[in-house]
């Protein structure tokens, strides 16, 4: 009996996390495109930051609900096996980005925030994506490239990179995932 449990756990750990939500990614991308349009017109950096933090909160809600729905639909557990590995690989870089945001703000390096967010989000997607379908780490690499480019671009281009990264990349890869990997 212990051997069967060991085999079952080993097989669960070796599987791929296929509950990455394509349509959820599209919704997150649309949220980012709207946020970019709203953030561009803000008179202060603080108001710009609040727009993007609100968009992030909305996107996290969309991501969690769509992952849970897709996982239930395909019968994939989220607290064990590939689902757990996916989340534990995604969170550290994203939490690092959250920790760096006030540090960059108080250091007066607000122009580095869009590139930092895109770069670390991309790292999270790449690391988590190694336990998922092949298109997910490719999406993460695209975020990393956008973030690296944003770090070395003029400060005023931040919204363009945010719209292109969190907006267009989410929509484009979300459509691919939805079409090829069941929604």
PDB file of C-alpha atoms in Angstrom:
ATOM      1  CA  UNK A   1       0.000   0.000   0.000  1.00  0.00           C
ATOM      2  CA  UNK A   2       2.858   2.407   0.838  1.00  0.00           C
ATOM      3  CA  UNK A   3       4.384   1.646  -2.550  1.00  0.00           C
ATOM      4  CA  UNK A   4       1.167   2.625  -4.315  1.00  0.00           C
ATOM      5  CA  UNK A   5       1.011   5.919  -2.390  1.00  0.00           C
ATOM      6  CA  UNK A   6       4.634   6.608  -3.270  1.00  0.00           C
ATOM      7  CA  UNK A   7       3.970   5.902  -6.960  1.00  0.00           C
ATOM      8  CA  UNK A   8       0.849   8.101  -6.926  1.00  0.00           C
ATOM      9  CA  UNK A   9       2.718  11.008  -5.295  1.00  0.00           C
ATOM     10  CA  UNK A  10       5.631  10.641  -7.698  1.00  0.00           C
ATOM     11  CA  UNK A  11       3.292  10.690 -10.697  1.00  0.00           C
ATOM     12  CA  UNK A  12       1.457  13.750  -9.341  1.00  0.00           C
ATOM     13  CA  UNK A  13       4.726  15.628  -8.906  1.00  0.00           C
ATOM     14  CA  UNK A  14       5.939  14.706 -12.381  1.00  0.00           C
ATOM     15  CA  UNK A  15       2.812  15.982 -14.164  1.00  0.00           C
ATOM     16  CA  UNK A  16       2.382  19.348 -15.841  1.00  0.00           C
ATOM     17  CA  UNK A  17       0.159  22.104 -14.478  1.00  0.00           C
ATOM     18  CA  UNK A  18      -2.374  22.570 -17.263  1.00  0.00           C
ATOM     19  CA  UNK A  19      -4.827  24.862 -15.477  1.00  0.00           C
ATOM     20  CA  UNK A  20      -3.185  28.088 -16.683  1.00  0.00           C
ATOM     21  CA  UNK A  21      -6.254  30.038 -17.804  1.00  0.00           C
ATOM     22  CA  UNK A  22      -6.136  31.426 -21.333  1.00  0.00           C
ATOM     23  CA  UNK A  23      -9.349  33.402 -21.066  1.00  0.00           C
ATOM     24  CA  UNK A  24      -8.300  34.641 -17.651  1.00  0.00           C
ATOM     25  CA  UNK A  25      -5.077  35.901 -19.238  1.00  0.00           C
ATOM     26  CA  UNK A  26      -7.094  37.730 -21.874  1.00  0.00           C
ATOM     27  CA  UNK A  27      -9.212  39.380 -19.153  1.00  0.00           C
ATOM     28  CA  UNK A  28      -6.069  40.351 -17.234  1.00  0.00           C
ATOM     29  CA  UNK A  29      -4.618  41.843 -20.420  1.00  0.00           C
ATOM     30  CA  UNK A  30      -7.731  43.900 -21.090  1.00  0.00           C
ATOM     31  CA  UNK A  31      -7.599  45.122 -17.479  1.00  0.00           C
ATOM     32  CA  UNK A  32      -3.997  46.230 -18.006  1.00  0.00           C
ATOM     33  CA  UNK A  33      -4.832  48.000 -21.268  1.00  0.00           C
ATOM     34  CA  UNK A  34      -7.585  49.967 -19.522  1.00  0.00           C
ATOM     35  CA  UNK A  35      -5.276  50.711 -16.597  1.00  0.00           C
ATOM     36  CA  UNK A  36      -2.581  51.944 -18.949  1.00  0.00           C
ATOM     37  CA  UNK A  37      -4.988  54.360 -20.613  1.00  0.00           C
ATOM     38  CA  UNK A  38      -6.164  55.645 -17.216  1.00  0.00           C
ATOM     39  CA  UNK A  39      -2.668  55.796 -15.679  1.00  0.00           C
ATOM     40  CA  UNK A  40      -1.231  57.810 -18.548  1.00  0.00           C
ATOM     41  CA  UNK A  41      -3.449  60.768 -17.695  1.00  0.00           C
ATOM     42  CA  UNK A  42      -2.653  60.892 -13.988  1.00  0.00           C
ATOM     43  CA  UNK A  43      -1.059  64.141 -12.771  1.00  0.00           C
ATOM     44  CA  UNK A  44       1.166  62.562 -10.093  1.00  0.00           C
ATOM     45  CA  UNK A  45       3.193  59.401  -9.735  1.00  0.00           C
ATOM     46  CA  UNK A  46       1.207  58.414  -6.629  1.00  0.00           C
ATOM     47  CA  UNK A  47      -2.067  58.465  -8.549  1.00  0.00           C
ATOM     48  CA  UNK A  48      -0.390  56.524 -11.379  1.00  0.00           C
ATOM     49  CA  UNK A  49       0.727  53.937  -8.803  1.00  0.00           C
ATOM     50  CA  UNK A  50      -2.780  53.604  -7.329  1.00  0.00           C
ATOM     51  CA  UNK A  51      -4.240  52.952 -10.790  1.00  0.00           C
ATOM     52  CA  UNK A  52      -1.763  50.127 -11.371  1.00  0.00           C
ATOM     53  CA  UNK A  53      -2.203  48.703  -7.866  1.00  0.00           C
ATOM     54  CA  UNK A  54      -5.972  48.610  -8.425  1.00  0.00           C
ATOM     55  CA  UNK A  55      -5.400  46.892 -11.784  1.00  0.00           C
ATOM     56  CA  UNK A  56      -3.095  44.383 -10.082  1.00  0.00           C
ATOM     57  CA  UNK A  57      -5.751  43.613  -7.453  1.00  0.00           C
ATOM     58  CA  UNK A  58      -8.367  43.082 -10.168  1.00  0.00           C
ATOM     59  CA  UNK A  59      -5.970  40.886 -12.164  1.00  0.00           C
ATOM     60  CA  UNK A  60      -5.082  38.752  -9.150  1.00  0.00           C
ATOM     61  CA  UNK A  61      -8.793  38.182  -8.538  1.00  0.00           C
ATOM     62  CA  UNK A  62      -9.298  37.236 -12.187  1.00  0.00           C
ATOM     63  CA  UNK A  63      -6.265  34.920 -12.144  1.00  0.00           C
ATOM     64  CA  UNK A  64      -7.251  33.084  -8.981  1.00  0.00           C
ATOM     65  CA  UNK A  65     -10.881  32.609  -9.975  1.00  0.00           C
ATOM     66  CA  UNK A  66     -10.066  31.482 -13.518  1.00  0.00           C
ATOM     67  CA  UNK A  67      -7.328  29.061 -12.352  1.00  0.00           C
ATOM     68  CA  UNK A  68      -9.709  27.534  -9.806  1.00  0.00           C
ATOM     69  CA  UNK A  69     -12.462  27.186 -12.436  1.00  0.00           C
ATOM     70  CA  UNK A  70     -10.144  25.608 -15.019  1.00  0.00           C
ATOM     71  CA  UNK A  71      -8.556  23.270 -12.447  1.00  0.00           C
ATOM     72  CA  UNK A  72     -12.007  22.061 -11.355  1.00  0.00           C
ATOM     73  CA  UNK A  73     -13.047  21.558 -14.972  1.00  0.00           C
ATOM     74  CA  UNK A  74     -10.009  19.397 -15.798  1.00  0.00           C
ATOM     75  CA  UNK A  75      -9.929  17.693 -12.377  1.00  0.00           C
ATOM     76  CA  UNK A  76      -6.515  19.035 -11.365  1.00  0.00           C
ATOM     77  CA  UNK A  77      -5.765  19.566  -7.662  1.00  0.00           C
ATOM     78  CA  UNK A  78      -4.295  22.965  -6.778  1.00  0.00           C
ATOM     79  CA  UNK A  79      -2.938  22.192  -3.310  1.00  0.00           C
ATOM     80  CA  UNK A  80      -0.849  19.186  -4.292  1.00  0.00           C
ATOM     81  CA  UNK A  81       1.403  18.079  -7.144  1.00  0.00           C
ATOM     82  CA  UNK A  82       1.971  20.393 -10.119  1.00  0.00           C
ATOM     83  CA  UNK A  83      -0.537  23.010  -8.915  1.00  0.00           C
ATOM     84  CA  UNK A  84       1.314  23.500  -5.645  1.00  0.00           C
ATOM     85  CA  UNK A  85       4.669  23.541  -7.418  1.00  0.00           C
ATOM     86  CA  UNK A  86       3.373  26.103  -9.927  1.00  0.00           C
ATOM     87  CA  UNK A  87       2.209  28.485  -7.183  1.00  0.00           C
ATOM     88  CA  UNK A  88       5.340  28.053  -5.046  1.00  0.00           C
ATOM     89  CA  UNK A  89       7.519  28.803  -8.086  1.00  0.00           C
ATOM     90  CA  UNK A  90       5.497  31.836  -9.163  1.00  0.00           C
ATOM     91  CA  UNK A  91       5.187  33.648  -5.835  1.00  0.00           C
ATOM     92  CA  UNK A  92       8.815  34.440  -4.784  1.00  0.00           C
ATOM     93  CA  UNK A  93       9.690  36.689  -7.755  1.00  0.00           C
ATOM     94  CA  UNK A  94       6.301  38.410  -7.601  1.00  0.00           C
ATOM     95  CA  UNK A  95       6.683  39.037  -3.869  1.00  0.00           C
ATOM     96  CA  UNK A  96      10.171  40.407  -4.551  1.00  0.00           C
ATOM     97  CA  UNK A  97       8.599  42.865  -6.993  1.00  0.00           C
ATOM     98  CA  UNK A  98       6.070  43.888  -4.343  1.00  0.00           C
ATOM     99  CA  UNK A  99       8.878  44.449  -1.826  1.00  0.00           C
ATOM    100  CA  UNK A 100      10.982  46.445  -4.289  1.00  0.00           C
ATOM    101  CA  UNK A 101       8.140  48.833  -5.170  1.00  0.00           C
ATOM    102  CA  UNK A 102       8.238  50.932  -1.961  1.00  0.00           C
ATOM    103  CA  UNK A 103      12.039  50.710  -1.928  1.00  0.00           C
ATOM    104  CA  UNK A 104      12.248  52.173  -5.437  1.00  0.00           C
ATOM    105  CA  UNK A 105       9.604  54.770  -4.588  1.00  0.00           C
ATOM    106  CA  UNK A 106      11.404  56.032  -1.480  1.00  0.00           C
ATOM    107  CA  UNK A 107      14.736  55.983  -3.322  1.00  0.00           C
ATOM    108  CA  UNK A 108      13.216  58.237  -5.976  1.00  0.00           C
ATOM    109  CA  UNK A 109      13.719  55.613  -8.688  1.00  0.00           C
ATOM    110  CA  UNK A 110      10.067  55.520  -9.749  1.00  0.00           C
ATOM    111  CA  UNK A 111      11.051  55.246 -13.407  1.00  0.00           C
ATOM    112  CA  UNK A 112      12.426  51.759 -12.698  1.00  0.00           C
ATOM    113  CA  UNK A 113       9.128  50.422 -11.331  1.00  0.00           C
ATOM    114  CA  UNK A 114       7.503  49.375 -14.657  1.00  0.00           C
ATOM    115  CA  UNK A 115      10.630  47.512 -15.762  1.00  0.00           C
ATOM    116  CA  UNK A 116      11.058  45.880 -12.352  1.00  0.00           C
ATOM    117  CA  UNK A 117       7.442  44.715 -12.288  1.00  0.00           C
ATOM    118  CA  UNK A 118       7.579  43.305 -15.819  1.00  0.00           C
ATOM    119  CA  UNK A 119      10.952  41.635 -15.267  1.00  0.00           C
ATOM    120  CA  UNK A 120      10.047  39.957 -11.965  1.00  0.00           C
ATOM    121  CA  UNK A 121       6.567  38.954 -13.151  1.00  0.00           C
ATOM    122  CA  UNK A 122       8.283  37.365 -16.158  1.00  0.00           C
ATOM    123  CA  UNK A 123      10.685  35.511 -13.874  1.00  0.00           C
ATOM    124  CA  UNK A 124       7.703  34.173 -11.921  1.00  0.00           C
ATOM    125  CA  UNK A 125       5.952  33.045 -15.088  1.00  0.00           C
ATOM    126  CA  UNK A 126       9.126  31.372 -16.422  1.00  0.00           C
ATOM    127  CA  UNK A 127       9.875  29.516 -13.188  1.00  0.00           C
ATOM    128  CA  UNK A 128       6.269  28.427 -12.694  1.00  0.00           C
ATOM    129  CA  UNK A 129       5.948  27.720 -16.394  1.00  0.00           C
ATOM    130  CA  UNK A 130       8.598  25.023 -16.262  1.00  0.00           C
ATOM    131  CA  UNK A 131       5.871  22.936 -14.615  1.00  0.00           C
ATOM    132  CA  UNK A 132       3.240  23.835 -17.211  1.00  0.00           C
ATOM    133  CA  UNK A 133       2.630  23.766 -20.943  1.00  0.00           C
ATOM    134  CA  UNK A 134       5.479  25.031 -23.160  1.00  0.00           C
ATOM    135  CA  UNK A 135       3.887  28.361 -24.111  1.00  0.00           C
ATOM    136  CA  UNK A 136       3.853  29.569 -20.486  1.00  0.00           C
ATOM    137  CA  UNK A 137       7.651  29.905 -20.045  1.00  0.00           C
ATOM    138  CA  UNK A 138       7.831  31.525 -23.494  1.00  0.00           C
ATOM    139  CA  UNK A 139       5.295  34.071 -22.257  1.00  0.00           C
ATOM    140  CA  UNK A 140       7.458  34.651 -19.180  1.00  0.00           C
ATOM    141  CA  UNK A 141      10.537  35.247 -21.310  1.00  0.00           C
ATOM    142  CA  UNK A 142       8.564  37.826 -23.292  1.00  0.00           C
ATOM    143  CA  UNK A 143       7.703  39.644 -20.055  1.00  0.00           C
ATOM    144  CA  UNK A 144      11.356  39.535 -19.024  1.00  0.00           C
ATOM    145  CA  UNK A 145      12.457  41.039 -22.352  1.00  0.00           C
ATOM    146  CA  UNK A 146       9.862  43.804 -22.028  1.00  0.00           C
ATOM    147  CA  UNK A 147      10.993  44.499 -18.471  1.00  0.00           C
ATOM    148  CA  UNK A 148      14.660  44.622 -19.399  1.00  0.00           C
ATOM    149  CA  UNK A 149      13.911  46.979 -22.283  1.00  0.00           C
ATOM    150  CA  UNK A 150      11.801  49.200 -20.004  1.00  0.00           C
ATOM    151  CA  UNK A 151      14.648  49.484 -17.494  1.00  0.00           C
ATOM    152  CA  UNK A 152      16.892  50.986 -20.169  1.00  0.00           C
ATOM    153  CA  UNK A 153      14.294  53.198 -21.877  1.00  0.00           C
ATOM    154  CA  UNK A 154      13.283  56.786 -21.090  1.00  0.00           C
ATOM    155  CA  UNK A 155      11.101  57.068 -17.975  1.00  0.00           C
ATOM    156  CA  UNK A 156       8.158  58.400 -19.954  1.00  0.00           C
ATOM    157  CA  UNK A 157       7.814  55.132 -21.852  1.00  0.00           C
ATOM    158  CA  UNK A 158       6.731  53.174 -18.764  1.00  0.00           C
ATOM    159  CA  UNK A 159       3.045  53.128 -19.672  1.00  0.00           C
ATOM    160  CA  UNK A 160       3.831  51.856 -23.160  1.00  0.00           C
ATOM    161  CA  UNK A 161       5.791  48.963 -21.734  1.00  0.00           C
ATOM    162  CA  UNK A 162       3.089  48.270 -19.147  1.00  0.00           C
ATOM    163  CA  UNK A 163       0.407  48.247 -21.881  1.00  0.00           C
ATOM    164  CA  UNK A 164       2.553  46.111 -24.171  1.00  0.00           C
ATOM    165  CA  UNK A 165       3.623  43.721 -21.419  1.00  0.00           C
ATOM    166  CA  UNK A 166       0.767  43.297 -18.998  1.00  0.00           C
ATOM    167  CA  UNK A 167      -1.788  44.180 -21.689  1.00  0.00           C
ATOM    168  CA  UNK A 168      -0.831  42.903 -25.134  1.00  0.00           C
ATOM    169  CA  UNK A 169       1.288  39.935 -24.018  1.00  0.00           C
ATOM    170  CA  UNK A 170      -1.447  38.662 -21.696  1.00  0.00           C
ATOM    171  CA  UNK A 171      -4.066  38.991 -24.437  1.00  0.00           C
ATOM    172  CA  UNK A 172      -1.884  37.347 -27.125  1.00  0.00           C
ATOM    173  CA  UNK A 173      -0.644  34.434 -25.018  1.00  0.00           C
ATOM    174  CA  UNK A 174      -4.066  34.076 -23.371  1.00  0.00           C
ATOM    175  CA  UNK A 175      -5.644  33.530 -26.777  1.00  0.00           C
ATOM    176  CA  UNK A 176      -3.006  30.914 -27.649  1.00  0.00           C
ATOM    177  CA  UNK A 177      -3.495  29.088 -24.339  1.00  0.00           C
ATOM    178  CA  UNK A 178      -7.300  29.262 -24.625  1.00  0.00           C
ATOM    179  CA  UNK A 179      -7.224  27.873 -28.158  1.00  0.00           C
ATOM    180  CA  UNK A 180      -4.613  25.146 -27.697  1.00  0.00           C
ATOM    181  CA  UNK A 181      -5.004  24.164 -24.053  1.00  0.00           C
ATOM    182  CA  UNK A 182      -8.696  24.110 -23.295  1.00  0.00           C
ATOM    183  CA  UNK A 183      -9.714  27.594 -22.308  1.00  0.00           C
TER     184      UNK A 183
END
